[in-house]
Coordinates of C-alpha atoms and ligand atoms in Angstrom, one line a residue:
M232 CA 38.6 277.4 90.8
L233 CA 37.6 274.7 88.2
D234 CA 36.7 271.5 89.7
I235 CA 39.0 269.3 87.8
K236 CA 38.7 265.3 88.5
I237 CA 42.4 264.5 87.7
T238 CA 43.2 260.8 87.2
K239 CA 46.8 260.0 87.2
T240 CA 48.7 257.5 84.6
T241 CA 49.9 254.4 85.9
T242 CA 52.3 254.1 83.1
P243 CA 54.4 257.1 83.2
K244 CA 56.3 258.1 80.2
T245 CA 60.3 257.6 80.4
K246 CA 61.5 261.4 79.5
A247 CA 63.3 262.0 76.2
P248 CA 66.4 263.9 77.1
D249 CA 66.4 267.9 76.9
D250 CA 68.7 268.1 73.9
Q251 CA 66.8 265.6 71.7
L252 CA 63.4 267.2 72.1
G253 CA 62.6 269.0 68.8
F254 CA 59.8 270.7 68.6
G255 CA 55.9 269.0 68.8
K256 CA 57.0 265.4 68.8
V257 CA 56.7 264.1 72.0
F258 CA 53.6 264.6 74.3
S259 CA 53.4 264.4 78.3
D260 CA 51.2 262.0 80.4
H261 CA 48.4 263.8 80.7
M262 CA 45.9 266.0 78.7
F263 CA 42.9 268.1 79.8
I264 CA 39.5 267.4 78.5
I265 CA 36.3 269.4 79.2
D266 CA 32.9 268.6 77.3
Y267 CA 30.4 270.9 76.1
N268 CA 26.5 270.5 75.1
E269 CA 24.0 272.5 74.8
G270 CA 21.7 271.2 77.7
Q271 CA 24.8 271.3 80.2
G272 CA 27.2 273.5 78.7
W273 CA 30.6 273.1 79.7
H274 CA 30.9 270.1 81.9
D275 CA 33.3 267.3 83.5
A276 CA 36.4 268.8 83.7
R277 CA 39.0 266.1 83.8
I278 CA 42.8 265.6 83.7
V279 CA 43.5 261.8 82.3
P280 CA 46.4 259.8 80.8
Y281 CA 47.0 261.1 77.1
G282 CA 45.6 259.0 74.6
P283 CA 43.7 258.7 71.7
L284 CA 40.3 260.5 71.4
P285 CA 37.1 258.0 70.9
M286 CA 35.3 259.9 68.4
D287 CA 32.3 259.3 66.3
P288 CA 33.5 259.1 62.2
S289 CA 30.6 261.5 61.5
A290 CA 32.0 263.9 63.9
V291 CA 31.5 267.7 62.4
V292 CA 35.2 268.8 63.2
F293 CA 36.4 265.5 60.3
H294 CA 34.1 266.7 57.7
Y295 CA 33.9 270.4 57.8
A296 CA 36.7 271.1 59.9
Q297 CA 34.8 273.1 62.9
E298 CA 38.0 273.0 64.9
C299 CA 40.6 275.7 66.3
F300 CA 43.5 276.2 68.3
E301 CA 45.9 277.9 70.3
G302 CA 49.7 277.7 71.3
L303 CA 51.4 278.9 74.1
K304 CA 54.6 277.9 76.4
A305 CA 55.2 277.1 80.2
Y306 CA 59.0 278.2 81.2
R307 CA 61.4 277.2 83.5
T308 CA 63.2 279.6 85.4
A309 CA 66.4 279.3 86.7
E310 CA 65.0 279.2 90.1
D311 CA 63.0 275.9 89.2
K312 CA 59.6 277.9 89.0
I313 CA 57.3 277.1 86.5
Q314 CA 55.5 280.3 84.3
L315 CA 53.2 281.5 81.5
F316 CA 53.6 284.3 79.4
R317 CA 50.1 286.1 78.4
P318 CA 48.0 283.0 78.9
D319 CA 45.1 285.6 78.9
C320 CA 45.6 286.6 75.5
N321 CA 45.5 282.9 74.5
A322 CA 42.1 282.8 76.2
K323 CA 40.4 285.6 74.8
R324 CA 41.9 285.1 71.2
M325 CA 40.5 281.5 71.3
Q326 CA 37.2 282.8 72.5
N327 CA 37.2 284.9 69.0
T328 CA 37.9 282.2 67.2
Q329 CA 35.2 280.4 68.5
E330 CA 32.8 282.7 67.8
R331 CA 33.9 283.0 64.5
L332 CA 33.4 279.3 64.0
C333 CA 30.5 278.8 65.2
L334 CA 32.3 276.7 68.0
P335 CA 30.7 276.8 72.0
V336 CA 32.7 279.8 73.6
I337 CA 35.1 278.5 76.7
P338 CA 35.0 281.0 79.6
E339 CA 38.6 282.8 80.1
D340 CA 38.7 281.7 83.5
I341 CA 38.3 277.7 82.4
F342 CA 40.8 278.0 79.8
V343 CA 43.6 280.0 82.2
D344 CA 42.6 277.8 85.3
A345 CA 43.0 274.4 83.0
V346 CA 46.4 275.4 81.3
K347 CA 47.7 275.9 84.8
A348 CA 46.2 272.8 86.4
L349 CA 47.5 270.7 83.4
V350 CA 51.1 272.5 83.6
E351 CA 51.4 272.0 87.3
V352 CA 50.6 268.1 87.1
E353 CA 53.3 267.9 84.1
K354 CA 55.8 270.2 85.7
D355 CA 58.6 267.8 85.2
F356 CA 57.9 267.6 81.7
V357 CA 59.4 271.6 81.3
P358 CA 62.2 270.7 80.2
H359 CA 65.5 272.2 81.8
L360 CA 68.1 273.2 79.3
D361 CA 68.2 276.8 77.9
G362 CA 65.8 277.7 75.3
S363 CA 63.6 275.0 75.9
S364 CA 60.0 275.1 77.0
L365 CA 56.7 273.1 77.6
Y366 CA 54.8 273.8 74.6
I367 CA 51.1 274.2 75.3
R368 CA 48.4 273.2 72.6
P369 CA 44.8 274.1 73.5
F370 CA 42.3 273.3 71.1
T371 CA 38.3 273.0 70.5
I372 CA 36.6 270.5 68.0
A373 CA 32.9 270.3 67.0
T374 CA 32.1 266.7 67.7
T375 CA 28.6 266.1 67.1
A376 CA 27.8 263.0 64.8
Q377 CA 26.2 264.6 61.6
L378 CA 27.0 265.2 58.5
G379 CA 24.1 267.8 57.9
V380 CA 25.9 271.1 57.2
H381 CA 25.2 272.9 60.3
A382 CA 27.1 273.7 63.5
A383 CA 27.8 271.4 66.2
H384 CA 26.0 271.4 69.2
D385 CA 28.5 269.1 70.9
A386 CA 32.0 270.3 71.3
Q387 CA 35.4 269.0 73.5
F388 CA 38.1 271.8 74.4
I389 CA 41.2 269.4 75.1
I390 CA 44.7 270.6 75.9
I391 CA 48.1 268.8 75.4
C392 CA 51.4 269.8 76.1
S393 CA 54.8 269.0 74.2
P394 CA 58.2 269.2 75.9
S395 CA 60.2 271.0 73.5
G396 CA 63.6 271.8 72.5
A397 CA 65.3 275.3 71.7
Y398 CA 63.4 276.4 68.2
Y399 CA 67.3 277.6 67.2
A400 CA 69.1 274.9 69.0
A401 CA 72.7 276.5 67.3
G402 CA 71.5 279.9 68.1
L403 CA 69.5 282.8 66.6
A404 CA 69.4 281.6 62.6
P405 CA 68.3 284.3 59.7
I406 CA 66.1 282.4 57.4
K407 CA 65.2 282.7 53.7
I408 CA 61.9 283.7 52.6
Y409 CA 59.6 283.1 49.5
V410 CA 57.3 285.9 48.6
E411 CA 54.3 284.0 47.7
D412 CA 52.8 285.4 44.9
T413 CA 50.0 282.6 43.6
Y414 CA 48.5 281.4 46.4
T415 CA 47.0 283.4 49.3
R416 CA 46.4 282.7 52.7
A417 CA 43.4 285.1 53.4
A418 CA 40.8 287.0 52.2
P419 CA 38.7 289.9 53.7
G420 CA 35.7 288.5 55.1
G421 CA 37.5 285.0 55.8
T422 CA 39.3 283.7 58.6
G423 CA 42.2 284.8 58.6
F424 CA 42.3 286.6 61.9
I425 CA 41.5 283.5 63.9
K426 CA 43.8 280.3 64.8
C427 CA 41.9 277.7 63.0
G428 CA 43.3 274.6 61.1
G429 CA 41.6 275.4 58.3
N430 CA 43.8 278.0 57.4
Y431 CA 46.8 275.8 58.1
A432 CA 45.4 272.9 55.5
A433 CA 45.1 275.6 52.8
S434 CA 48.7 277.0 53.4
L435 CA 50.5 273.6 53.1
L436 CA 51.2 273.3 49.5
A437 CA 52.6 276.7 49.1
G438 CA 54.9 276.1 52.4
E439 CA 56.1 272.6 50.9
I440 CA 56.8 274.0 47.1
A441 CA 59.0 277.1 49.2
E442 CA 60.6 274.3 51.3
K443 CA 61.3 272.5 48.0
R444 CA 62.8 275.2 46.8
G445 CA 65.2 275.9 49.7
Y446 CA 63.3 278.3 51.7
S447 CA 62.4 278.5 55.2
Q448 CA 58.8 280.2 55.1
V449 CA 56.5 281.9 53.1
L450 CA 55.7 285.6 53.1
W451 CA 51.9 286.1 52.3
L452 CA 50.5 288.8 50.4
D453 CA 46.9 290.3 50.9
G454 CA 44.4 288.1 49.2
L455 CA 42.9 290.6 47.1
E456 CA 45.9 292.6 45.3
Q457 CA 48.7 290.2 46.4
K458 CA 50.5 293.8 47.0
Y459 CA 50.9 294.1 50.7
V460 CA 52.6 292.0 53.2
E461 CA 50.8 290.3 55.8
E462 CA 52.4 287.2 57.6
V463 CA 55.1 284.9 57.1
G464 CA 54.3 281.3 57.6
A465 CA 52.3 281.3 60.9
M466 CA 54.4 284.0 62.3
N467 CA 53.8 288.0 62.1
I468 CA 56.4 289.9 60.3
F469 CA 57.7 293.1 61.2
F470 CA 60.0 295.6 58.5
K471 CA 62.7 298.1 59.8
I472 CA 63.0 300.6 57.0
D473 CA 64.7 303.5 57.6
G474 CA 64.6 303.8 61.0
K475 CA 60.5 303.0 61.4
V476 CA 59.2 299.7 61.9
Y477 CA 56.4 298.5 60.1
T478 CA 53.8 295.5 60.6
A479 CA 50.4 294.5 59.0
Y480 CA 47.2 295.3 61.0
A481 CA 45.5 292.8 62.6
N482 CA 42.3 292.9 64.8
D483 CA 40.6 290.3 66.8
T484 CA 37.3 290.2 65.4
D485 CA 37.9 290.4 61.6
G486 CA 40.2 291.3 58.9
T487 CA 43.5 289.0 57.3
V488 CA 46.3 288.6 59.8
L489 CA 46.5 287.0 62.8
P490 CA 46.9 289.0 65.9
G491 CA 50.0 287.4 67.5
V492 CA 50.6 287.4 71.2
T493 CA 54.1 288.1 70.5
R494 CA 53.3 290.6 67.8
R495 CA 51.3 292.8 70.5
S496 CA 54.2 292.2 72.7
V497 CA 56.9 293.4 70.5
I498 CA 54.8 296.5 69.6
E499 CA 54.6 297.4 73.4
L500 CA 58.1 296.8 73.7
L501 CA 58.7 299.2 70.7
E502 CA 57.0 302.0 71.5
E503 CA 58.4 301.9 74.9
W504 CA 61.9 302.2 73.4
G505 CA 60.5 305.1 71.2
Y506 CA 60.7 303.7 68.0
D507 CA 57.9 305.0 65.4
V508 CA 55.6 301.7 64.9
V509 CA 53.6 302.1 61.8
I510 CA 50.7 299.8 61.8
G511 CA 49.2 299.1 58.2
K512 CA 49.5 298.3 54.8
L513 CA 53.1 298.2 53.3
A514 CA 53.8 297.2 49.7
I515 CA 55.9 294.5 48.8
E516 CA 57.4 296.7 46.1
T517 CA 58.2 299.8 48.8
I518 CA 60.0 296.9 50.5
M519 CA 62.0 295.8 47.7
Q520 CA 62.4 299.5 46.7
A521 CA 63.9 300.2 50.0
S522 CA 66.0 296.9 49.6
K523 CA 67.8 298.8 46.3
E524 CA 68.3 301.9 48.6
G525 CA 69.9 300.5 51.3
K526 CA 67.0 301.5 54.0
L527 CA 66.1 297.9 54.5
E528 CA 67.3 297.6 57.9
E529 CA 66.1 294.4 59.7
V530 CA 63.2 291.9 58.9
F531 CA 61.7 289.7 61.6
G532 CA 59.0 287.2 62.2
T533 CA 57.1 286.6 65.3
G534 CA 55.6 283.9 67.0
T535 CA 55.0 281.8 70.2
A536 CA 57.2 278.7 68.5
A537 CA 60.5 280.9 67.7
V538 CA 59.5 284.0 69.5
I539 CA 61.8 286.0 66.9
S540 CA 63.1 284.6 63.8
P541 CA 65.3 286.8 61.7
V542 CA 65.0 287.2 57.7
K543 CA 68.4 287.4 55.7
Q544 CA 66.2 287.3 52.6
L545 CA 63.6 287.9 50.8
D546 CA 63.0 286.5 47.2
Y547 CA 59.8 288.3 45.1
K548 CA 59.6 287.4 41.5
T549 CA 63.2 287.7 40.1
D550 CA 63.9 290.4 42.5
V551 CA 66.2 289.4 45.7
A552 CA 66.2 291.7 48.8
Y553 CA 69.2 291.1 50.9
I554 CA 69.0 292.2 54.6
N555 CA 72.0 293.2 56.8
D556 CA 74.3 291.2 55.0
G557 CA 72.9 287.8 56.6
E558 CA 73.3 289.1 60.1
I559 CA 70.9 289.6 63.2
G560 CA 70.3 293.1 63.6
P561 CA 70.4 294.8 66.5
L562 CA 67.2 295.8 67.4
T563 CA 65.8 291.9 66.4
Q564 CA 68.8 291.0 69.0
K565 CA 67.0 293.2 71.5
I566 CA 63.9 292.4 71.1
Y567 CA 64.6 288.6 71.1
D568 CA 66.7 289.1 74.3
T569 CA 64.3 291.3 75.8
M570 CA 61.4 289.0 75.2
T571 CA 62.9 285.5 76.0
G572 CA 64.6 287.1 79.0
I573 CA 61.0 288.0 80.6
Q574 CA 59.7 284.8 79.4
W575 CA 62.3 282.6 81.0
G576 CA 62.5 285.0 84.1
R577 CA 65.7 286.3 83.4
L578 CA 64.9 289.9 83.4
P579 CA 62.0 291.4 85.6
D580 CA 58.4 291.5 84.5
T581 CA 57.6 294.8 84.3
K582 CA 54.5 294.5 82.4
G583 CA 52.6 292.1 84.6
W584 CA 52.7 289.5 81.5
I585 CA 54.0 286.4 83.7
V586 CA 51.7 284.3 85.2
P587 CA 53.1 282.1 87.6
V588 CA 51.8 278.1 88.0
C589 CA 54.6 276.6 90.6
Ligands
PLP34 C1 49.6 281.6 66.2 C2 50.2 282.4 64.6 C3 50.8 283.7 64.7 C4 51.6 284.1 66.4 O1 50.6 284.5 67.1 P1 51.5 284.2 68.8 O2 50.2 284.4 69.4 O3 52.5 285.3 68.5 O4 52.0 282.7 68.4 C5 51.2 284.2 63.7 N1 50.3 284.2 62.3 C6 49.4 282.9 62.2 C7 48.8 282.5 61.3 C8 49.7 282.0 63.6 O5 48.5 281.2 63.5

């Protein structure tokens, strides 16, 4: 077990009521920090009061975006136990990300031990209300003070926590999506498969424009031909066409699609239930055509924040596909119920996905 020095806050926050949390707006009392430098490796693991980070203005993270992050949640069960969902997957993904960005790699056990230790300290911040959770945001930043374009020699791995409300406060609500045909998110050889801030900075403009036009998210097409569907906003996406379920190929070590932990779990469930899951290229034209033929049965996004996001409408150029009369499809609902059932401990964890904290 990682040796962590704990300094408790002397000014605990007044907790916001569970029904007013929103997403990622309020933060818990403490944060985890571990430093890295080339001589010492990872050292000085500590949990300290949540607060500003003293940082040299020339730190590499500010100039060249040598930075990455993860996102997972702690769930409170009906028995008042606190548990995590597949934190080992987030740890491994952060390692892949760090390698791609020339950041020092955080050992998996440090990542998982640190998440557990911080969540235990913050257990009272894990909300009680149905569908709410403690969102956990681990991130790594390059802290070396230098303007030369080189990989940093120093870094910090930090974890903060944000008590968050149910993503769909008013029930699972199908969303309207704009198929982006101007901007792209990722290109072969780039950083699409990793969770780095740079990808997000580059995606904001398309998201803002789509939002102004009344869409919740953009659906990203491949960066090369703008023909094949990849992801929707910060979620992976699945299409049920004529009984089969399609999703884009995602890989840990290269490629343009982020390998989501939710995506991977949904694929495992679908395969267990006997569905034919087709992982690969799916052209937007094929989807629009399937819609015309009445074969586009269900569309849903997957990601830690929303878990499952049903899609009711896809707008591509001048074409519109309406899905399942704006209703949540039966498979989408079953996946949502199963995933959230396992996460919140309402269903047995037959797959060893749950890691108890306290
Ligand atoms: C985080 C993320 C996802 C979803 O991954 P999960 O592990 O399921 O939360 C999908 N796409 C992008 C671009 C992401 O950053």
